[in-house]
Amino acid sequence: MDRSSALAQLFVLLFVINTAEWHDVTVGASRVTLTDNGYKNLVVAISPAAPIDQSESIIKNIKQIITEASPVLYKATGNRAYFQSVHILIPETWDHIEADLSTWETFDTADVIVDTPNPMHKDVPYTQQNGKCGEKGERIHLTPNYVLTIVQEQNLAQYGKPGKIFVHEWAHYRYGIFDEYGTPGGEYPLFFRQSGTSFIEPNICANKKIMYNTRDISNNNAACKIDPATNIYDQNCRFEFHPSFKPDTSLASYHLLDSVVHFCKDGDFHSHRSETPNKHNTMCGGVSTWTVIMRNPDFAFYHNRPVDLDQLPAEFKIVKPTGSRFVVVMDVSDSMKQCNRIDKLGESVRAWIKNDVPTGSQLGMVMFSSTAHIVSELQVISDMKIRQEMMKKVPKDLYSITCIGCGLDLAVQMLQEKGNNKTGGIIVLVTDGRNSAGYLDISDVEEDIVKAGIRVVTVAFGSEADSNIERLADVTGGKSYYIKDGDSSEALQRAFTGACTYQSRVKNSDLKFKLFESTTSASNSRSVEGCFDVDDTVGRNLVLSAFNLDDRNSLESMQLSGPTNEIYDQIDFDTSTATVTVALAKVGRWDLNVKLKSSQSKPVLVTVKTQLRPNVTTPINTRCWVSNGADIKDASHHRIRIHADVWKGSHPVTGASVKAYIVKPNDELEILDLLDNGVNADTTQDDGVYSKYFAYPNQPGRYTVKCQVNSTNHKALEQLGFIGSASPQLFGNETIIGEVERIPMANFTRIVSGGSFQVEIPVSSNDSYPPAEVTDLSIMVVNDTATNISIALKWTAPGDDLDVGTGLIINQFNTSIKIRYTHIGCGFPCAASYYQLKYSDVVADVINSNFDDESPKRKSRSIITEEDLVAGSLQPSQAGVQQTATFQLTDVQREKPYYLSLRAVDKADKAGQVSNLVVFFIPDKSVLVLTRNTEDEDSVDGMTDQEIHIHINTKEPSYHVTSLLVAAFGLVLIVCLVVMLLVAVVKHLLVYRSYKDVPV
């Protein structure tokens, strides 16, 4: 092994050690496992929108795609993995297709969906990735049209072979890698300059010298023009590989080439290029795709070592949903009498049975104390009579001892009754205590639950509930909820409603949307007044509810006022809940007013919920979730991210105001502004997914999460543009990058629960995390004057702690909950303490692993300080604010590329990760044209007339390499001038000699 190879491997080892957060990979709802080198339980779900008349072709082609993908994956992973078993979930309406019955496979939790196109991608296969490097994606999206046309010549030319396309997307989805190519007009350039040379080449990852031909699509000429703003080929330039170009890598790059069968590695043969401007290098700090894949739990620690297999058989199982099966497992131990828990449980279960359990599904009930008993066998919920009979059976009596394992074990037996050919099911577990010693506990039955394909939704009732229930929800692909004793029954109803989302496919007509929520109590304010918008997609069965009333006499009045001043005040009362219902609410702004009497002793929750309007088929949907799962053992090893996505049908919604409300174990409320800006916690800009780090898990216990989405003044936009995914470029005059169209949306509100998560070991202080990594560092302008050279940079400021800061703590006006605001405009201190900026002509000098190395071997590196500042500020701005600064460069040479990066450091001297690299290059002045009186929207302070401006395209945030080719042209020009001058001198001498002897 040579020295460079050894250093490369040492760099990889150090990077693995210093990025422990990559191990924070959440399995989520997927049940895929890699056992004995075979992936099992891969779910491909087909949407009801797929054409039923082509159902057989769709199923056949799905099988073909995965069958062809198996040997590709097997070779690409070094004989470590292939696809062994696949479940294809077909729509209920495909009656003519023979299928087994199942309830654990669902469309919303499938690994791969075949659904109508996302307009941002059209028919191009893509993977929704909300996580960071090494983290599992959300799902792979194929369209019916793509699946039906995989063997057509145009598709093969455009995308490549379907098996390789699937492996490319699988690597995104399962292993958390990103693309290693640029696109025309995209975030990363189609071309770039090779380091230290004047050569422009396609932006790909390949292990062989790239041989290609260029073509200008504006005039169909072979010669492309140089863009003076970037000093690489302009946006009209495309390339085609030479037929003799046959690289082995990379499947994350140009996988459509037949010769490409491997991912780029850190060794010599399949060498990875960490300096190329692509998303993978930005997201993964320059580490190769192969390294990221091998660090995945599927392969780490010598799991699934290489094996020689002659055949790679794939088993396909066709399954069809028939209706979900629920078993409610209820704790009836003595502790449930505290704080009226058993009554709240009974009220919530009865309300769920009455209003929300889907018609046609099956429901059973189990109660447990020292032993477990069946309250009601599984019954089909067919009509209101059945619902009322089930409601009467909800238990009220309490007993001693808590045997959670007993209740779960009996529920599993019910769902696997002999003679029942169904599998899976959903258990809703409600408990308030720890398992009694010596009795069957959760660990005793966990394996049986997982093997049976049963999903568990857990509800922790009170702070003393068993700490193992969050793990049970995680490993079974369920969700966790936490109910405080002061919460109303509505909080418990949210958990039961959440269980309904795990059906094979939730009908749009069954969806419910929360438009308003507020809490009050008679001790602070005897009324709740508010307003909400009914948008044009909702309004059917609009219900104003007041929960947790002492009795009917506690309510003084309750009314709704519509857009045309119509009044609704007919009150219905059930146990402790009062409601006012509007059959079909008008579109527009509504007002509500709830007045309590002074006799009311408990907090009252007021909500407004509704359903889709008649004939509306495209809802505005919102999800809210914690990407790290519900069971967080040690918060210092996890960077907790909160996400919410907003969609109108299959179209992402951007520009909305999205907030996450996190209630801590001590009732302190943290409010986060979630952003869709593509930096810090957010992976991709304008994809409809809003994200933020939660930087203050400083208490042990359970945290609850809620998200609220608002669109006011038509600020939210429905995305209709097209950004492409799997196919880097098309040959011909078309490209996969198009104009983004955004349609303003009417005002709307959505409020959804994100469930809960449990922290076992909290962070030690409010300053336990460093600032987040800057991922959008870019060069705006390079100024080259007669006296100095300066560079203007732009980036989004991280926070003092990840992407947030410490806000002010105040008391909410109508409750005792403390609120911490952690959005832009917060109190002290939102920003990091200072930045460190360094540049060098050696890329290794400014990468993360060497940033602190001050040894003599880093002698080429220069540090930018306050003394170099020309304009702007080196003082970090508040988190999320875009900032610019211009610096004078005193140690640069012309005709040489330089690499620059920065990192933020907080007030406790905790340093964040190093940013993405940018590259700048100062050409020879003789080839540049002086500009006078330049008016440029990208200009910054410090520029004057008669300066040489080298403008850098700000649409390429990761790398900006200026042209060496211009310098080469300049040298040629100089040589030509010299030659012309010499020729003139020679001619002059000859003429002189011919006349020197002639007399005057």
PDB file of C-alpha atoms in Angstrom, residues 6-16 266 274 285-287 847-850:
ATOM      1  CA  ALA A   6      -2.735   4.775   3.567  1.00  0.00           C
ATOM      2  CA  LEU A   7      -3.448   8.435   4.259  1.00  0.00           C
ATOM      3  CA  ALA A   8      -6.783   8.157   2.467  1.00  0.00           C
ATOM      4  CA  GLN A   9      -7.792   5.205   4.616  1.00  0.00           C
ATOM      5  CA  LEU A  10      -6.641   7.026   7.759  1.00  0.00           C
ATOM      6  CA  PHE A  11      -8.770  10.013   6.755  1.00  0.00           C
ATOM      7  CA  VAL A  12     -11.804   7.760   6.376  1.00  0.00           C
ATOM      8  CA  LEU A  13     -11.169   6.197   9.793  1.00  0.00           C
ATOM      9  CA  LEU A  14     -10.882   9.585  11.456  1.00  0.00           C
ATOM     10  CA  PHE A  15     -14.010  10.779   9.693  1.00  0.00           C
ATOM     11  CA  VAL A  16     -15.948   7.772  10.941  1.00  0.00           C
ATOM     12  CA  ASP A 266     -11.610   5.687  -1.125  1.00  0.00           C
ATOM     13  CA  SER A 274     -13.888  14.604  -2.630  1.00  0.00           C
ATOM     14  CA  GLY A 285     -18.141  15.940   3.893  1.00  0.00           C
ATOM     15  CA  GLY A 286     -16.300  14.497   0.921  1.00  0.00           C
ATOM     16  CA  VAL A 287     -16.467  10.882   2.113  1.00  0.00           C
ATOM     17  CA  ILE A 847     -11.342  19.699   5.176  1.00  0.00           C
ATOM     18  CA  ASN A 848     -12.901  18.766   8.494  1.00  0.00           C
ATOM     19  CA  SER A 849     -10.285  16.271   9.683  1.00  0.00           C
ATOM     20  CA  ASN A 850      -7.378  18.678   9.137  1.00  0.00           C
TER      21      ASN A 850
END
